mmCIF file of C-alpha atoms in Angstrom:
data_model
loop_
_atom_site.group_PDB
_atom_site.id
_atom_site.type_symbol
_atom_site.label_atom_id
_atom_site.label_comp_id
_atom_site.label_asym_id
_atom_site.label_seq_id
_atom_site.Cartn_x
_atom_site.Cartn_y
_atom_site.Cartn_z
ATOM 1 C CA ASN A 21 110.337 50.217 71.895
ATOM 2 C CA ALA A 22 113.975 51.657 71.267
ATOM 3 C CA GLY A 23 112.649 54.268 69.147
ATOM 4 C CA VAL A 24 115.850 55.655 67.044
ATOM 5 C CA THR A 25 118.907 54.020 68.288
ATOM 6 C CA GLN A 26 122.518 55.961 67.494
ATOM 7 C CA THR A 27 126.121 55.340 67.857
ATOM 8 C CA PRO A 28 128.187 56.396 69.068
ATOM 9 C CA LYS A 29 127.266 58.506 71.511
ATOM 10 C CA PHE A 30 130.345 60.371 71.137
ATOM 11 C CA ARG A 31 133.708 60.475 68.948
ATOM 12 C CA ILE A 32 136.613 62.310 68.052
ATOM 13 C CA LEU A 33 138.296 62.031 64.753
ATOM 14 C CA LYS A 34 141.802 63.298 63.076
ATOM 15 C CA ILE A 35 141.728 64.911 59.915
ATOM 16 C CA GLY A 36 141.459 63.008 57.022
ATOM 17 C CA GLN A 37 139.915 59.852 59.118
ATOM 18 C CA SER A 38 136.769 58.788 58.047
ATOM 19 C CA MET A 39 133.891 57.051 59.830
ATOM 20 C CA THR A 40 129.940 55.619 59.797
ATOM 21 C CA LEU A 41 127.773 56.839 61.424
ATOM 22 C CA GLN A 42 124.809 54.125 63.180
ATOM 23 C CA CYS A 43 121.522 55.078 62.900
ATOM 24 C CA THR A 44 118.558 52.110 63.018
ATOM 25 C CA GLN A 45 115.167 52.612 63.777
ATOM 26 C CA ASP A 46 112.450 50.095 65.391
ATOM 27 C CA MET A 47 109.040 51.627 64.067
ATOM 28 C CA ASN A 48 109.083 50.247 60.635
ATOM 29 C CA HIS A 49 109.448 54.405 59.419
ATOM 30 C CA ASN A 50 110.077 54.909 55.156
ATOM 31 C CA TYR A 51 111.314 58.027 55.946
ATOM 32 C CA MET A 52 114.962 58.550 57.302
ATOM 33 C CA TYR A 53 116.670 61.898 57.994
ATOM 34 C CA TRP A 54 120.317 62.434 58.872
ATOM 35 C CA TYR A 55 120.582 66.406 60.302
ATOM 36 C CA ARG A 56 123.680 68.300 61.673
ATOM 37 C CA GLN A 57 122.883 71.322 64.261
ATOM 38 C CA ASP A 58 126.198 73.240 64.890
ATOM 39 C CA PRO A 59 126.011 75.846 67.773
ATOM 40 C CA GLY A 60 123.543 78.189 68.288
ATOM 41 C CA MET A 61 122.237 76.944 65.008
ATOM 42 C CA GLY A 62 119.107 75.190 63.642
ATOM 43 C CA LEU A 63 119.020 71.384 61.773
ATOM 44 C CA LYS A 64 120.390 71.101 58.850
ATOM 45 C CA LEU A 65 119.439 68.378 56.428
ATOM 46 C CA ILE A 66 122.479 66.491 55.079
ATOM 47 C CA TYR A 67 120.025 63.302 53.241
ATOM 48 C CA TYR A 68 117.085 61.932 53.510
ATOM 49 C CA SER A 69 115.898 58.358 52.149
ATOM 50 C CA VAL A 70 112.287 57.755 51.650
ATOM 51 C CA GLY A 71 112.185 53.435 51.728
ATOM 52 C CA ALA A 72 114.999 51.154 50.999
ATOM 53 C CA GLY A 73 117.709 51.836 48.258
ATOM 54 C CA ILE A 74 116.176 55.236 47.429
ATOM 55 C CA THR A 75 118.653 57.959 48.900
ATOM 56 C CA ASP A 76 118.682 61.771 47.823
ATOM 57 C CA LYS A 77 120.561 64.933 48.855
ATOM 58 C CA GLY A 78 119.376 67.485 51.478
ATOM 59 C CA GLU A 79 120.506 71.347 52.346
ATOM 60 C CA VAL A 80 124.294 70.151 52.878
ATOM 61 C CA PRO A 81 125.528 66.844 51.529
ATOM 62 C CA ASN A 82 129.115 67.667 50.640
ATOM 63 C CA GLY A 83 131.351 65.270 52.624
ATOM 64 C CA TYR A 84 129.128 62.932 53.225
ATOM 65 C CA ASN A 85 127.860 59.555 51.816
ATOM 66 C CA VAL A 86 124.522 57.282 53.080
ATOM 67 C CA SER A 87 123.189 53.958 52.063
ATOM 68 C CA ARG A 88 119.713 52.476 52.755
ATOM 69 C CA SER A 89 119.602 48.379 52.568
ATOM 70 C CA THR A 90 116.907 47.696 54.760
ATOM 71 C CA THR A 91 114.028 49.907 55.853
ATOM 72 C CA GLU A 92 115.904 49.633 59.833
ATOM 73 C CA ASP A 93 119.219 51.209 58.849
ATOM 74 C CA PHE A 94 120.260 54.388 57.625
ATOM 75 C CA PRO A 95 124.091 54.745 58.414
ATOM 76 C CA LEU A 96 126.174 58.380 57.277
ATOM 77 C CA ARG A 97 129.700 57.970 56.139
ATOM 78 C CA LEU A 98 132.291 60.444 56.499
ATOM 79 C CA GLU A 99 135.153 59.723 53.978
ATOM 80 C CA LEU A 100 137.788 62.705 54.610
ATOM 81 C CA ALA A 101 137.066 64.172 57.886
ATOM 82 C CA ALA A 102 137.297 68.262 58.141
ATOM 83 C CA PRO A 103 137.243 70.495 61.050
ATOM 84 C CA SER A 104 134.042 71.729 59.441
ATOM 85 C CA GLN A 105 132.290 68.880 60.120
ATOM 86 C CA THR A 106 132.304 69.109 63.777
ATOM 87 C CA SER A 107 128.862 69.642 64.906
ATOM 88 C CA VAL A 108 126.321 67.399 66.391
ATOM 89 C CA TYR A 109 124.107 64.262 64.208
ATOM 90 C CA PHE A 110 120.841 63.578 64.524
ATOM 91 C CA CYS A 111 119.093 60.803 62.889
ATOM 92 C CA ALA A 112 115.409 61.030 62.596
ATOM 93 C CA SER A 113 112.216 59.181 61.196
ATOM 94 C CA SER A 114 109.498 59.617 60.224
ATOM 95 C CA SER A 115 106.431 57.582 58.558
ATOM 96 C CA TYR A 116 104.153 57.881 55.486
ATOM 97 C CA ASN A 117 103.062 61.403 55.221
ATOM 98 C CA ARG A 118 104.301 64.514 54.777
ATOM 99 C CA ASP A 119 102.717 65.612 58.252
ATOM 100 C CA SER A 120 104.278 62.830 60.563
ATOM 101 C CA PRO A 121 106.374 64.203 63.243
ATOM 102 C CA LEU A 122 110.170 63.744 63.374
ATOM 103 C CA HIS A 123 111.482 60.996 65.562
ATOM 104 C CA PHE A 124 114.666 61.774 66.505
ATOM 105 C CA GLY A 125 117.444 59.466 68.077
ATOM 106 C CA ASN A 126 119.670 60.757 70.858
ATOM 107 C CA GLY A 127 122.679 62.120 68.619
ATOM 108 C CA THR A 128 125.938 61.819 68.054
ATOM 109 C CA ARG A 129 128.821 64.827 69.029
ATOM 110 C CA LEU A 130 131.662 64.735 66.708
ATOM 111 C CA THR A 131 135.208 66.774 66.734
ATOM 112 C CA VAL A 132 137.511 66.254 64.016
ATOM 113 C CA THR A 133 140.862 67.952 65.404
ATOM 114 C CA GLN B 3 115.803 80.288 49.728
ATOM 115 C CA LYS B 4 113.366 79.376 52.114
ATOM 116 C CA GLU B 5 114.114 80.930 55.728
ATOM 117 C CA VAL B 6 112.539 80.716 59.147
ATOM 118 C CA GLU B 7 113.138 82.945 61.411
ATOM 119 C CA GLN B 8 113.173 83.261 64.791
ATOM 120 C CA ASN B 9 114.512 85.247 67.948
ATOM 121 C CA SER B 10 117.367 83.360 69.421
ATOM 122 C CA GLY B 11 116.731 85.259 73.030
ATOM 123 C CA PRO B 12 117.577 84.274 75.660
ATOM 124 C CA LEU B 13 113.857 85.100 76.353
ATOM 125 C CA SER B 14 113.549 84.952 80.777
ATOM 126 C CA VAL B 15 109.802 84.962 81.744
ATOM 127 C CA PRO B 16 108.792 84.464 85.415
ATOM 128 C CA GLU B 17 107.333 81.111 87.116
ATOM 129 C CA GLY B 18 103.561 81.272 86.396
ATOM 130 C CA ALA B 19 103.657 83.886 83.554
ATOM 131 C CA ILE B 20 103.032 83.086 79.938
ATOM 132 C CA ALA B 21 105.576 82.698 77.539
ATOM 133 C CA SER B 22 105.402 83.667 74.097
ATOM 134 C CA LEU B 23 107.679 82.301 71.238
ATOM 135 C CA ASN B 24 107.351 83.756 67.796
ATOM 136 C CA CYS B 25 108.331 82.673 64.022
ATOM 137 C CA THR B 26 108.165 84.153 60.516
ATOM 138 C CA TYR B 27 109.013 81.945 57.094
ATOM 139 C CA SER B 28 109.427 83.054 53.826
ATOM 140 C CA ASP B 29 107.579 80.882 51.605
ATOM 141 C CA ARG B 30 103.390 81.467 51.447
ATOM 142 C CA GLY B 31 103.133 78.153 50.305
ATOM 143 C CA SER B 32 104.337 75.932 52.960
ATOM 144 C CA GLN B 33 101.843 74.160 54.686
ATOM 145 C CA SER B 34 102.372 72.407 57.558
ATOM 146 C CA PHE B 35 103.871 74.078 60.840
ATOM 147 C CA PHE B 36 105.852 72.647 64.201
ATOM 148 C CA TRP B 37 107.105 73.530 67.369
ATOM 149 C CA TYR B 38 109.904 71.284 68.856
ATOM 150 C CA ARG B 39 111.349 71.708 72.133
ATOM 151 C CA GLN B 40 115.222 71.012 72.805
ATOM 152 C CA TYR B 41 117.019 70.738 76.003
ATOM 153 C CA SER B 42 120.167 71.665 76.405
ATOM 154 C CA GLY B 43 122.681 68.021 75.325
ATOM 155 C CA LYS B 44 119.179 66.386 74.213
ATOM 156 C CA SER B 45 117.678 65.560 70.707
ATOM 157 C CA PRO B 46 114.358 67.872 69.773
ATOM 158 C CA GLU B 47 110.788 66.583 71.030
ATOM 159 C CA LEU B 48 107.740 67.699 68.635
ATOM 160 C CA ILE B 49 105.316 69.738 71.162
ATOM 161 C CA MET B 50 102.811 70.999 68.506
ATOM 162 C CA SER B 51 101.868 71.000 64.916
ATOM 163 C CA ILE B 52 99.453 72.936 63.118
ATOM 164 C CA TYR B 53 98.315 73.309 59.659
ATOM 165 C CA SER B 54 94.988 76.012 59.184
ATOM 166 C CA ASN B 55 94.905 79.158 60.369
ATOM 167 C CA GLY B 56 93.782 80.168 64.088
ATOM 168 C CA ASP B 57 94.378 78.521 67.018
ATOM 169 C CA LYS B 58 95.521 75.222 68.061
ATOM 170 C CA GLU B 59 95.263 74.160 72.336
ATOM 171 C CA ASP B 60 97.219 71.164 73.910
ATOM 172 C CA GLY B 61 96.950 71.839 77.807
ATOM 173 C CA ARG B 62 98.988 74.565 78.436
ATOM 174 C CA PHE B 63 100.244 74.946 74.664
ATOM 175 C CA THR B 64 98.586 76.779 72.090
ATOM 176 C CA ALA B 65 100.189 77.066 68.620
ATOM 177 C CA GLN B 66 99.011 79.860 66.584
ATOM 178 C CA LEU B 67 99.390 80.400 62.422
ATOM 179 C CA ASN B 68 98.703 83.259 60.502
ATOM 180 C CA LYS B 69 99.151 82.442 56.723
ATOM 181 C CA ALA B 70 98.252 86.058 55.364
ATOM 182 C CA SER B 71 101.085 87.397 57.581
ATOM 183 C CA GLN B 72 103.702 84.072 57.380
ATOM 184 C CA TYR B 73 104.006 83.891 61.126
ATOM 185 C CA VAL B 74 103.500 81.231 63.896
ATOM 186 C CA SER B 75 103.703 81.737 67.419
ATOM 187 C CA LEU B 76 103.583 79.424 70.027
ATOM 188 C CA LEU B 77 102.188 80.497 74.212
ATOM 189 C CA ILE B 78 103.038 78.709 77.111
ATOM 190 C CA ARG B 79 101.023 79.344 80.026
ATOM 191 C CA ASP B 80 101.666 78.957 83.757
ATOM 192 C CA SER B 81 104.904 78.546 82.557
ATOM 193 C CA GLN B 82 107.211 75.893 84.823
ATOM 194 C CA PRO B 83 110.992 75.613 85.191
ATOM 195 C CA SER B 84 110.899 72.474 83.192
ATOM 196 C CA ASP B 85 109.620 74.708 80.060
ATOM 197 C CA SER B 86 113.222 76.073 79.952
ATOM 198 C CA ALA B 87 114.482 74.864 76.408
ATOM 199 C CA THR B 88 115.089 75.776 73.281
ATOM 200 C CA TYR B 89 112.008 75.942 71.130
ATOM 201 C CA LEU B 90 112.612 75.023 67.555
ATOM 202 C CA CYS B 91 110.160 76.410 64.683
ATOM 203 C CA ALA B 92 110.155 74.427 61.616
ATOM 204 C CA VAL B 93 108.212 74.888 58.549
ATOM 205 C CA ASN B 94 107.687 72.057 55.826
ATOM 206 C CA PHE B 95 108.017 73.924 52.429
ATOM 207 C CA ARG B 96 106.062 71.704 50.168
ATOM 208 C CA SER B 97 107.798 68.211 50.938
ATOM 209 C CA ASN B 98 106.618 65.958 48.099
ATOM 210 C CA PHE B 99 107.207 62.863 50.149
ATOM 211 C CA GLY B 100 107.682 63.246 54.153
ATOM 212 C CA ASN B 101 109.624 65.923 55.360
ATOM 213 C CA GLU B 102 112.801 66.193 53.266
ATOM 214 C CA LYS B 103 112.011 70.160 52.849
ATOM 215 C CA LEU B 104 111.144 70.637 56.697
ATOM 216 C CA THR B 105 113.363 73.809 57.196
ATOM 217 C CA PHE B 106 113.756 74.854 60.983
ATOM 218 C CA GLY B 107 114.940 77.759 62.586
ATOM 219 C CA THR B 108 118.079 78.681 64.592
ATOM 220 C CA GLY B 109 115.455 78.466 68.043
ATOM 221 C CA THR B 110 114.695 80.780 70.891
ATOM 222 C CA ARG B 111 116.397 79.952 74.282
ATOM 223 C CA LEU B 112 113.978 79.716 76.664
ATOM 224 C CA THR B 113 114.401 80.654 80.629
ATOM 225 C CA ILE B 114 111.520 80.266 83.428
ATOM 226 C CA ILE B 115 112.759 82.232 86.640
ATOM 227 C CA PRO B 116 111.474 80.378 89.660
#
């Protein structure tokens, strides 16, 4: 049982480049989330999705885009990378109710220089 | 602005002692509360959830909730070196769907001293 899988694990981008962080889950969870975690900080929600075709902004969405064409996949797109987007990115999923625990992927460490 | 406050630590506790981690939150209407453990360089993992006032025990872990004081805590009994990690408090501020209003504190770094 793979759970939540994120790729890549590490990436270095130059300012202005774009990239897509991949996330897939095999638990048939409806809800999926993208968080970023800056050093010494808690997790901040970037975008979330309540099901295929439905996405919405979280607390810090600027500079990012998402799509959800299938239940399994929830990619995060950075269009014009900026140093402020240097962070660790976590994808997570949860099942149908608000008390369900989050299942996290292993994270992507992104550096923008 | 919904807030979850934690003492960032580090908190150092001798092996075998009780570690006490505290968290306060700003919204009285919050309904569910979670403690996640995060080892250095790893992703968070859920260790406790609590929804009602009082204590909830799971092995060496006890979560305590006091909604009137807007306070939630985590006690770790018989602390082990493997408990050394950052503990994140998370509060669900009346989500409509899943965890879209789940707000995390900045975490408390706990070190267990052998």
